[in-house]
Coordinates of C-alpha atoms in Angstrom, one line a residue:
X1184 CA -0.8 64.3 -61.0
X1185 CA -0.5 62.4 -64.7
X1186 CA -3.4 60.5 -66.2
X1187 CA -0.9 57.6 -65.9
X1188 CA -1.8 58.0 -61.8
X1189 CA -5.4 56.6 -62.8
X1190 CA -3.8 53.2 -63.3
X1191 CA -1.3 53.2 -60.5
X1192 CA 2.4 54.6 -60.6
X1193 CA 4.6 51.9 -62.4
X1194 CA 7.4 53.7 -59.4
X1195 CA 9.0 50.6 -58.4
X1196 CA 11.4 51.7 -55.1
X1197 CA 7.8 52.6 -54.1
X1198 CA 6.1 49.1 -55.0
X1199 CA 9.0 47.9 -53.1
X1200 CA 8.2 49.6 -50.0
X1201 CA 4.7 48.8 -50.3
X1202 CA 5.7 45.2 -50.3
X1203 CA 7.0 45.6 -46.7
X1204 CA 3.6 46.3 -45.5
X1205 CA 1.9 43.2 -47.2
X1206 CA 4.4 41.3 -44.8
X1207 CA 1.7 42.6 -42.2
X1208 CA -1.1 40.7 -44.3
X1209 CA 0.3 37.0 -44.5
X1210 CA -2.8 35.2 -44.1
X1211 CA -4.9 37.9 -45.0
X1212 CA -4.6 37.2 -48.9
X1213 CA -7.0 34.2 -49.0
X1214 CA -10.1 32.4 -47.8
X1215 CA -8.5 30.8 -44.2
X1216 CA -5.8 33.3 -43.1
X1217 CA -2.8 32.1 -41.3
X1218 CA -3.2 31.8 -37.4
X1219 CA -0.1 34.1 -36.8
X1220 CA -2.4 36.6 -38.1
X1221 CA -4.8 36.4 -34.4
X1222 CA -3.9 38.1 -31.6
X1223 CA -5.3 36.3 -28.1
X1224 CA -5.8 38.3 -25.0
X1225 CA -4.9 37.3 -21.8
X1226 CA -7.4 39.1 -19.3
X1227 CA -7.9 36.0 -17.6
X1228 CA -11.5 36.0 -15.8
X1229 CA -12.3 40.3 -16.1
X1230 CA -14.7 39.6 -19.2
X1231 CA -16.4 36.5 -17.8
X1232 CA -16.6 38.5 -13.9
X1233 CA -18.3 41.9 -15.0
X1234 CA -19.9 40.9 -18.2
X1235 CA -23.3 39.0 -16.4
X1236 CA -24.6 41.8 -14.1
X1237 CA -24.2 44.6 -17.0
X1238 CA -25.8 43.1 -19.3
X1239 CA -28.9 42.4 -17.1
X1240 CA -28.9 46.0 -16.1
X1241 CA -32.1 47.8 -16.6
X1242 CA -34.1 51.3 -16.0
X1243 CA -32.6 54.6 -15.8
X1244 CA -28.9 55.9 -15.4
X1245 CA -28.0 59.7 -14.0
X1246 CA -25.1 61.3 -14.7
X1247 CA -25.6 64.3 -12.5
X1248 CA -23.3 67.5 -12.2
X1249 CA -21.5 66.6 -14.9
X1250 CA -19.5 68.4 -17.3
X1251 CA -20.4 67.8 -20.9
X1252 CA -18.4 67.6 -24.3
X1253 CA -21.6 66.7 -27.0
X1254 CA -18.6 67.1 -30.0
X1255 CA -21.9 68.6 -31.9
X1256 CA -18.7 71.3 -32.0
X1257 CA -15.9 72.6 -29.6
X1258 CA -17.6 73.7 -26.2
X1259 CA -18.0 72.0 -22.9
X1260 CA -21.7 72.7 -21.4
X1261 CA -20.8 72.5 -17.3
X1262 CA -22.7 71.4 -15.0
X1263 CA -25.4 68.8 -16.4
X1264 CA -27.4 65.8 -15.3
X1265 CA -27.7 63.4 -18.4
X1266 CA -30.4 60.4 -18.1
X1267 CA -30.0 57.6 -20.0
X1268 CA -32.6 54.6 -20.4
X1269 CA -32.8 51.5 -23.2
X1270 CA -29.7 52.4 -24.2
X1271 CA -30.2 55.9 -25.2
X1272 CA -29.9 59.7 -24.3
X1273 CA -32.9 60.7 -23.2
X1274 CA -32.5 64.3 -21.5
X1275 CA -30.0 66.4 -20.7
X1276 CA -29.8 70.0 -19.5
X1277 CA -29.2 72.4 -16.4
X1278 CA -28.6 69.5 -13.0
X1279 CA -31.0 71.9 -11.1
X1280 CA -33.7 71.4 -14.0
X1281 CA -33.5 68.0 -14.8
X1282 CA -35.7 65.7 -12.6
X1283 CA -33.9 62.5 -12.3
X1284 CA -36.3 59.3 -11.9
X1285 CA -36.4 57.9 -8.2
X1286 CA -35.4 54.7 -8.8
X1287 CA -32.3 55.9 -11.6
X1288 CA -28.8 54.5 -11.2
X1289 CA -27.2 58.3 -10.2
X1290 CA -23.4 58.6 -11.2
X1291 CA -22.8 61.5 -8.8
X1292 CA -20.1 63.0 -12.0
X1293 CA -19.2 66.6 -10.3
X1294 CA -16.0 67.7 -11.6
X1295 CA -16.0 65.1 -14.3
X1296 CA -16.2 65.3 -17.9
X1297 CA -18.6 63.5 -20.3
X1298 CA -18.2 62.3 -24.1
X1299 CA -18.9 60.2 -26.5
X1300 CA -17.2 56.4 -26.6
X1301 CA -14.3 56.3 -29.0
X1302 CA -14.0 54.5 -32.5
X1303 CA -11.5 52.2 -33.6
X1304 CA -12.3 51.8 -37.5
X1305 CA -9.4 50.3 -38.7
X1306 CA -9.5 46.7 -36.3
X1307 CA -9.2 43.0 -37.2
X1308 CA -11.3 40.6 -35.2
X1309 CA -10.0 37.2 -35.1
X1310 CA -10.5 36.2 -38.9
X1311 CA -11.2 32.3 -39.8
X1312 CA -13.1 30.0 -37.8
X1313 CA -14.3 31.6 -34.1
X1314 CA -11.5 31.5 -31.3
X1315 CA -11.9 29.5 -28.3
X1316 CA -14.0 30.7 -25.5
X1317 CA -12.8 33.4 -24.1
X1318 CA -11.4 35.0 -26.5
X1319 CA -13.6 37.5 -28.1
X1320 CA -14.8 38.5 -25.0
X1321 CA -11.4 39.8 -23.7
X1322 CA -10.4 41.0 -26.9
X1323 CA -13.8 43.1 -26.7
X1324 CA -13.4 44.4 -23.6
X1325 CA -10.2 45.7 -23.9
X1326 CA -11.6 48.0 -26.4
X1327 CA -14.3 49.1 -24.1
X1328 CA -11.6 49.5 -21.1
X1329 CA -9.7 52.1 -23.2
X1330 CA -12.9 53.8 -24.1
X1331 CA -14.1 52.5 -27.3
X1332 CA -17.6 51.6 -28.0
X1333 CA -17.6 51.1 -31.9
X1334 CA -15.3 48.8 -33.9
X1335 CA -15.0 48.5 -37.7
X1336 CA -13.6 45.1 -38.4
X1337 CA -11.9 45.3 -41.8
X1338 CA -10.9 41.4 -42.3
X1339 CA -14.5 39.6 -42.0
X1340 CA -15.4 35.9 -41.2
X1341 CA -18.9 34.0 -41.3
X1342 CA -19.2 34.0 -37.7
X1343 CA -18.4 38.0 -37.4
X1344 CA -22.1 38.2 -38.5
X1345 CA -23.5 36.4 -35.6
X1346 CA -20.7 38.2 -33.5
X1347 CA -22.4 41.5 -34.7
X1348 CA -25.9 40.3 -33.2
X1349 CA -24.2 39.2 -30.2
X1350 CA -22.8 42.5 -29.2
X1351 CA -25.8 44.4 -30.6
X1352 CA -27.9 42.5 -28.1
X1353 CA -25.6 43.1 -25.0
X1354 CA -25.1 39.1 -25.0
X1355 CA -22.1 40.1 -25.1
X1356 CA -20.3 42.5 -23.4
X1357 CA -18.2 44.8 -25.8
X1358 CA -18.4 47.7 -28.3
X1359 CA -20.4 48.0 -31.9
X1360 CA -19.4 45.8 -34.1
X1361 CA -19.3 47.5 -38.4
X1362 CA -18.4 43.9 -40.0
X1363 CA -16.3 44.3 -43.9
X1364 CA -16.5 40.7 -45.4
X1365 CA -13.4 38.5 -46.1
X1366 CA -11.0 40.0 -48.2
X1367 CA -10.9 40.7 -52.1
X1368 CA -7.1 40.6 -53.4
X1369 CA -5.2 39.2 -55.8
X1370 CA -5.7 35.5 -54.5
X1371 CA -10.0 35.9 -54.4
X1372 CA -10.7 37.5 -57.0
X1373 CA -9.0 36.5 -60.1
X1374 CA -11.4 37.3 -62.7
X1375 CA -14.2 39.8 -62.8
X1376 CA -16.7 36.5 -62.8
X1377 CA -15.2 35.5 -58.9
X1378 CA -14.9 39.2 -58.2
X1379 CA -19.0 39.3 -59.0
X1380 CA -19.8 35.6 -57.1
X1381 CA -18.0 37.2 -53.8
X1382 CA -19.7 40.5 -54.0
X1383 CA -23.2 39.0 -54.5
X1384 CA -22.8 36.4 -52.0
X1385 CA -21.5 39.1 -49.2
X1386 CA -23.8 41.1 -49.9
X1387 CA -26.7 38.7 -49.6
X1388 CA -25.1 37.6 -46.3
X1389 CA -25.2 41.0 -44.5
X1390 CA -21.6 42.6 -44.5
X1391 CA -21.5 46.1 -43.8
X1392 CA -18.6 46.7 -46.5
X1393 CA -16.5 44.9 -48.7
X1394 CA -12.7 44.8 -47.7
X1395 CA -10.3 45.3 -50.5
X1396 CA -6.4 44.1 -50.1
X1397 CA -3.4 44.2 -53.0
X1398 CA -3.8 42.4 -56.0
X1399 CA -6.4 43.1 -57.7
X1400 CA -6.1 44.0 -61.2
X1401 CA -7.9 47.0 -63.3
X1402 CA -10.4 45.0 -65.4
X1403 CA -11.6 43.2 -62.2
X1404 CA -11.6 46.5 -60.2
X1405 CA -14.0 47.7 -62.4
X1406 CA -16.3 45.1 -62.8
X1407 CA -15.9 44.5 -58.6
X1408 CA -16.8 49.0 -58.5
X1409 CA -19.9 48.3 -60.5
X1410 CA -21.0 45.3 -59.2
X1411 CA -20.6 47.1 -55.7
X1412 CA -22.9 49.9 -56.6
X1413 CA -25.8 47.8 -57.7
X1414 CA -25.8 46.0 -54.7
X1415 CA -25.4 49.0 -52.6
X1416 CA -22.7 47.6 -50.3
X1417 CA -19.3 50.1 -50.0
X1418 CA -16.0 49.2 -50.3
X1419 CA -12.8 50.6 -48.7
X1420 CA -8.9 49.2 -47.4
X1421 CA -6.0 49.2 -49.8
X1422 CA -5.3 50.7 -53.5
X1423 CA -4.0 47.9 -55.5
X1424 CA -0.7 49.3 -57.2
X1425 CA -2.9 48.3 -60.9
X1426 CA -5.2 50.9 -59.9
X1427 CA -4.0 54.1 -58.5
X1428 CA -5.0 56.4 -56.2
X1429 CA -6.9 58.9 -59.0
X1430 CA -8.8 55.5 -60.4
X1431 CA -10.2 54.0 -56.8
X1432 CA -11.5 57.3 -55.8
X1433 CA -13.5 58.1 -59.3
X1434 CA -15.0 54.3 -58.9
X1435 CA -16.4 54.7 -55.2
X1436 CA -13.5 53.7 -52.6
X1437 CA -15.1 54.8 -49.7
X1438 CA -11.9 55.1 -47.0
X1439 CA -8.7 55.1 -48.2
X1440 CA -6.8 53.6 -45.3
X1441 CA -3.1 53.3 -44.1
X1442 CA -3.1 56.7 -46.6
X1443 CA -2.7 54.0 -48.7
X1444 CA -1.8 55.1 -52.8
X1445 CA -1.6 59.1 -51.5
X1446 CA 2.1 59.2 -51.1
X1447 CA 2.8 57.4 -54.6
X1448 CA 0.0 59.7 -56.1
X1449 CA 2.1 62.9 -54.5
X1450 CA 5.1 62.0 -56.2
X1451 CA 6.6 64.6 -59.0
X1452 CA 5.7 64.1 -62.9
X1453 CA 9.2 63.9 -63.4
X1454 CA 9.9 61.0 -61.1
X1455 CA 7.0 59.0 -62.2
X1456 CA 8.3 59.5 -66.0
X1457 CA 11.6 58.1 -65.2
X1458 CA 10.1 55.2 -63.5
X1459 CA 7.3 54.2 -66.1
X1460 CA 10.4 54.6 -68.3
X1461 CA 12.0 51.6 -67.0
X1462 CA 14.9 53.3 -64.4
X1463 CA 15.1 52.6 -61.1
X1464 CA 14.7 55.7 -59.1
X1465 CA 16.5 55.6 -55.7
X1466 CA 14.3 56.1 -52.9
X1467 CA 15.5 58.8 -51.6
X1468 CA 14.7 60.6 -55.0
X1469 CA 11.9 59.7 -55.0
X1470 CA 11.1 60.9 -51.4
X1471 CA 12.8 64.2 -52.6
X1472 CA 10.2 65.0 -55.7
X1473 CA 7.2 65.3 -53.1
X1474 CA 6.6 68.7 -53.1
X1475 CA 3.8 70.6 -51.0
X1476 CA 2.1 70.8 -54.3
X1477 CA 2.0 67.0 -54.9
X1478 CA 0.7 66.2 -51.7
X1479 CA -2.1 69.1 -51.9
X1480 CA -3.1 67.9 -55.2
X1481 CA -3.2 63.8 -54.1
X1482 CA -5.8 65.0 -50.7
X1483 CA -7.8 67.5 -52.6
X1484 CA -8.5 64.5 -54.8
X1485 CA -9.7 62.4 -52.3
X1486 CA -11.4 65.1 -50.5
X1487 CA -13.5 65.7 -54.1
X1488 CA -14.4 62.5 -54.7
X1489 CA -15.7 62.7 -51.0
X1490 CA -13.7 59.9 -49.3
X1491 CA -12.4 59.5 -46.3
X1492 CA -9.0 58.3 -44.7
X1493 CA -7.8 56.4 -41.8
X1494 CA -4.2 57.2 -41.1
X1495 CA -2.7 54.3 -39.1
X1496 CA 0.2 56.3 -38.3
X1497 CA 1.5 54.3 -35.5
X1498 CA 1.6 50.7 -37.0
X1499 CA 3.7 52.7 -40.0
X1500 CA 6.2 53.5 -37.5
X1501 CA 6.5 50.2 -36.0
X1502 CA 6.4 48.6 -39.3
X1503 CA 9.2 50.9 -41.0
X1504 CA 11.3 52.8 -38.6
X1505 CA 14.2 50.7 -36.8
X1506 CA 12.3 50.5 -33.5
X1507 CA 13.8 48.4 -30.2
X1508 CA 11.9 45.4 -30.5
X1509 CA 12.6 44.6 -27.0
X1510 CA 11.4 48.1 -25.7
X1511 CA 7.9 47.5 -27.7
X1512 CA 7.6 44.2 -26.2
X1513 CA 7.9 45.7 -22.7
X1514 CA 5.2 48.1 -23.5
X1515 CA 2.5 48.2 -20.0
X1516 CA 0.0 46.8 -22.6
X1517 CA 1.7 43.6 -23.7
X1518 CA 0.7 41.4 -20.5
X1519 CA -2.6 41.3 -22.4
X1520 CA -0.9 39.4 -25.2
X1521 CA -0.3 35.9 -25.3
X1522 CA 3.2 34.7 -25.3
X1523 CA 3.0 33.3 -29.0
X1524 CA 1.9 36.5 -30.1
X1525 CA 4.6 38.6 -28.5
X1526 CA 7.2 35.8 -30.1
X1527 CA 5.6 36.1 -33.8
X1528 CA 5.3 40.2 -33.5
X1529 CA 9.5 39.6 -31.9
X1530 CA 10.3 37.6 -35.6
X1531 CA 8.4 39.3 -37.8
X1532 CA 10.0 42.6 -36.8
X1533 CA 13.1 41.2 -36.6
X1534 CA 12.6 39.1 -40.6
X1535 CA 11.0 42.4 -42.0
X1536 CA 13.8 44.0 -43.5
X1537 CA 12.8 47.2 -42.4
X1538 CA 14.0 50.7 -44.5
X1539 CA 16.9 52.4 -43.7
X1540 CA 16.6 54.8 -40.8
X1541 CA 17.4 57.3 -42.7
X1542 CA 14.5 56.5 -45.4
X1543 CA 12.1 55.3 -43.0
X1544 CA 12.6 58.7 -41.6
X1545 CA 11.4 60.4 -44.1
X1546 CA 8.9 58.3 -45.3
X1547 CA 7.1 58.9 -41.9
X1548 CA 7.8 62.6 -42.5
X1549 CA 6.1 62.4 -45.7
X1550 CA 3.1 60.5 -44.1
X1551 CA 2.9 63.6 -41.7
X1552 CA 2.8 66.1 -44.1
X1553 CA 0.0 64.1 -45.9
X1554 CA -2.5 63.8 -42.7
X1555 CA -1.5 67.6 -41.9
X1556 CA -2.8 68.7 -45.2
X1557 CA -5.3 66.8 -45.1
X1558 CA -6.9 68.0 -41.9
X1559 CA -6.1 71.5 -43.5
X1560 CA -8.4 70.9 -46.4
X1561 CA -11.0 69.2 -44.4
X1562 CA -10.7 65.9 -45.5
X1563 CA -12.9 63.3 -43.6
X1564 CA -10.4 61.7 -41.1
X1565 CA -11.3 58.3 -39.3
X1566 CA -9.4 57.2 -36.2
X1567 CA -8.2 53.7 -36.5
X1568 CA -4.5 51.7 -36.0
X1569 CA -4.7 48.5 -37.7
X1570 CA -5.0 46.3 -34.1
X1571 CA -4.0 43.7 -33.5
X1572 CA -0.9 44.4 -36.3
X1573 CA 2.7 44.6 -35.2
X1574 CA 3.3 46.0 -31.6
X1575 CA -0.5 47.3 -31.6
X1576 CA -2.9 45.9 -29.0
X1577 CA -6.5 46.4 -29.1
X1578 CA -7.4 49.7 -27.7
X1579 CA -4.4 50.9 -26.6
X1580 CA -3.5 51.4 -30.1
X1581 CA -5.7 53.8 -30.4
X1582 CA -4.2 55.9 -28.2
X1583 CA -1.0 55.7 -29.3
X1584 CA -2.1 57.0 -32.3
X1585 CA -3.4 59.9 -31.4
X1586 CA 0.0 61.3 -30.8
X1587 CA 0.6 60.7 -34.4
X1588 CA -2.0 62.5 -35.0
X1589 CA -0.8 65.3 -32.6
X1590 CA 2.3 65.4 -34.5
X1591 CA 0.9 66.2 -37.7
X1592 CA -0.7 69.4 -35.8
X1593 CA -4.5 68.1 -35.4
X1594 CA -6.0 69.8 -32.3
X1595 CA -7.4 68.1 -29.9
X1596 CA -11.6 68.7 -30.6
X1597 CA -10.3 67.8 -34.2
X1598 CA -8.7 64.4 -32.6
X1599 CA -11.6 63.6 -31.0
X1600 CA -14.2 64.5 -33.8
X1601 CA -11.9 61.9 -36.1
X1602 CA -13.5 58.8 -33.4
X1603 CA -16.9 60.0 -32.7
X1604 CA -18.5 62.6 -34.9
X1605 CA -16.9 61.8 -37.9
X1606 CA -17.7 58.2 -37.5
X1607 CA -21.6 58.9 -37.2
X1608 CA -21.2 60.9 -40.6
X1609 CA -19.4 57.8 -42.3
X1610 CA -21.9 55.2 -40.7
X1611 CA -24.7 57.5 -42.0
X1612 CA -23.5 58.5 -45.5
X1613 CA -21.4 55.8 -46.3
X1614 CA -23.0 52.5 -44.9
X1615 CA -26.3 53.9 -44.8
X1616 CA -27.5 52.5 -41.5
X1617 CA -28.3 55.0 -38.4
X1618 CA -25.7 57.5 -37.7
X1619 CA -27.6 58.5 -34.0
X1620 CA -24.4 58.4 -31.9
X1621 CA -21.1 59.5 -32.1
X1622 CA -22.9 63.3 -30.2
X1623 CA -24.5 63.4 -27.0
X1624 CA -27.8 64.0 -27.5
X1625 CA -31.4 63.0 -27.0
X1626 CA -32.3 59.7 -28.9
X1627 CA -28.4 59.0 -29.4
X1628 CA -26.9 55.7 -28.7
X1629 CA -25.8 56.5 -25.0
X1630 CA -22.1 55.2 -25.8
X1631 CA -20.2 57.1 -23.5
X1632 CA -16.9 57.9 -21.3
X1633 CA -16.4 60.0 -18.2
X1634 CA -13.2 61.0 -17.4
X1635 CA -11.4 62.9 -14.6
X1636 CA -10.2 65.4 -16.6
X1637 CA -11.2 67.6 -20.1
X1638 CA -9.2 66.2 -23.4
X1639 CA -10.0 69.5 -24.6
X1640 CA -7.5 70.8 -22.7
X1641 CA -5.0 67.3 -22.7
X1642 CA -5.4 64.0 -24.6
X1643 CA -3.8 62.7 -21.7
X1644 CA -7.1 62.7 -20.0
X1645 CA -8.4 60.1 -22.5
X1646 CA -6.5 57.8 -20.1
X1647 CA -8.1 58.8 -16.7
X1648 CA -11.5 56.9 -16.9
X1649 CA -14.1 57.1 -14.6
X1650 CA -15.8 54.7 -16.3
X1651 CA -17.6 53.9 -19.7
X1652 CA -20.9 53.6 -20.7
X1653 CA -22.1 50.9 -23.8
X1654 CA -25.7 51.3 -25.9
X1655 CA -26.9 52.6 -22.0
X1656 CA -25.0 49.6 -20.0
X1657 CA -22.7 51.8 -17.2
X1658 CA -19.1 50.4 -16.3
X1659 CA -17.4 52.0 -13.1
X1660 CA -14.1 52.5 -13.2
X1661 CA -13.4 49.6 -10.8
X1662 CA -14.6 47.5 -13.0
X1663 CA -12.7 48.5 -16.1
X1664 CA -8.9 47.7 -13.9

């Protein structure tokens, strides 16, 4: 990769597609973002029905006979009685040595399997002022109903912080809420001065991490970097094209998401020369001049600087490839979106003047290649899918996307360590608050999922829920349908 990388690659077919994906982000470039940009759930009554008993629910929960997957590495540890009280692991070992409390909940979980709750770090709570009533809580439980109990919400809002409490608390029922503040682009942060007034003051308010869109140009990136590190608060999201892949990592970016700057950083010398030079490359040239070598060069980069990624492979798909809109729409999951919704995702598909299929082919190819390499060289992955973002509803996303990930040859254990285990580590190192779940183990949050089958073996089994478990609060299967 050139020096000229550090500031962004002047590769204008490539800027062009980029543009395509900032169609997903309309609203998202200033203070108030548009209201096309919220997804509303439709679960009439489930939140409001099962939420009051959990969260009342005290003392001790057995899981007893159960077969456990800790993801402390690839082994499942058969035959266990787990207890769980004040929402954490408290024992587990052997079901004939493990005394379980008289007065416990028991979850009689022979021939099931045990885990720990899924992340979704990629999500986008309503952003603006909060929704009506309602709302959050079916949108949060739909996460928790596909087996997620942690959320990183990567487009903030003022009342995201009470939100955050809310959740924390079990006032409301749903998972664990990571909140990035509103957005620093183009449109926010003009100068380095506005850049620094934003930091400061999100800082000061509590957000976990500062959210970065397109726009934002070198001189305030740098100012916004350093700024950022003496307040201690991490940044991650999108590479503005003024900064480049090579430039963001060096300065801090702590999760490089959508792969965002990786595939521009992987193109050849060659093609990047031409381009700066004032031609405009075909696409399909420039698709062509990303070699193996490119690509390695572009992950080890970010694996160095120590950052992680979050693929989004899914909302790529739907966002470039020449997908039935009608089909997508019928998807089982879509009777959870509003009809508003369903029509905006309907015209914005149909207005986005998506690549040709041969192109958008090989762009997703190209994406592939990028994530398989990077799970080669052990770069930190991070589950996440962009939700609620073209044809992606909360939760469900999630598992779509793990086929992507499939596809680019991750194993299963690997999969699943990119939503739990990997997530702790990031929490931990990245964030700096307490990293104690994401493992099964005593003094962990207990934020669980038992399933009817081992994804060790199938991720299909990610879908057969016996039921999930929240910081300790238990939810039987019958109550997640």
């Amino acid at each position: 990769m050139a020096e000229s990388d550090r500031k962004g690659p002047r590769i204008k077919t490539l800027l062009a597609m980029g543009a395509s994906l900032v169609l997903l982000y309309l609203g998202y470039t200033t203070d108030r973002p548009g209201d096309e940009a919220v997804m509303v759930a439709t679960v009439a009554g489930v939140a409001p029905t099962v939420s009051t008993p959990l969260v009342q629910q005290a003392g001790t929960v057995a899981f007893v006979g159960v077969a456990v997957i800790p993801m402390d590495e690839e082994r499942v540890v058969e035959n266990q009685t787990v207890l769980v009280s004040g929402g954490l692991v408290r024992q587990l070992g052997a079901a004939d040595e493990v005394e379980v409390p008289g007065d416990a909940q028991v979850v009689d979980a022979r021939g099931l399997y045990l885990m720990p709750g899924l992340a979704e770090m990629h999500a986008h709570v309503p952003p603006g002022d909060r929704p009506a009533p309602g709302v959050l809580e079916d949108i949060m439980f739909l996460y928790l109903a596909n087996g997620i109990t942690t959320i990183r919400g990567m487009l903030g809002s003022d009342y995201q912080l009470g939100l955050r409490e809310e959740l924390a608390s079990g006032r409301m029922l749903g998972p664990t809420l990571y909140a990035a503040a509103p957005s620093l682009n183009g449109n926010t942060a003009r100068t380095p001065e506005e850049a620094e007034e934003r930091i400061r003051d999100y800082a000061g308010a509590g957000y976990d991490l500062l959210k970065i869109h397109p726009g934002i140009t070198l001189p305030v990136w740098d100012h916004m970097a350093a700024v950022a590190s003496e307040v201690g608060i991490t940044f991650s999201g999108h590479v503005p094209a003024d900064v480049g892949l090579l430039h963001a990592l060096e300065t801090g970016q702590s999760t490089v998401d959508h792969l965002d700057g990786m595939l521009e950083a992987s193109v050849s010398a060659e093609v990047r020369a031409r381009s700066e030079g004032g031609e405009n490359v075909p696409m399909e040239e420039v698709l062509a001049s990303i070699d193996d070598d490119g690509i390695a060069a572009a992950v080890r980069a970010t694996r160095e600087a120590g950052a992680w990624v979050v693929p989004t492979s899914y909302l790529w798909m739907n966002l470039l490839s020449p997908v039935n809109v009608d089909s997508m729409l019928a998807l089982p999951e879509m009777k959870y979106v509003s009809q508003r919704q369903r029509d905006g995702w309907r015209n914005q598909k149909n207005n986005s003047g998506s690549q040709p299929a041969e192109v958008a082919r090989r762009i997703v190819e190209v994406r592939d290649r990028i994530l398989a390499e990077a799970n080669r060289q052990g770069l930190g992955i991070l589950m996440g899918t962009d939700s609620p973002q073209l044809f992606n509803v909360p939760g469900f996303a999630l598992h779509r996307e793990i086929r992507f990930m499939e596809r680019a040859g991750m194993t299963p254990f690997e999969i699943l360590a990119s939503g739990t285990r990997n997530v702790a580590r990031y929490v931990g190192e990245d964030l700096g608050q307490a990293s104690n779940f994401g493992v099964i183990a005593p003094g962990n949050r207990a934020d669980l999922v038992l399933l009817e089958a081992n994804p060790l073996e199938s991720l299909d089994a990610l879908t057969r829920r016996a039921g999930v478990m929240v910081r300790g609060r238990w939810i039987p299967g019958p109550d997640l349908e």
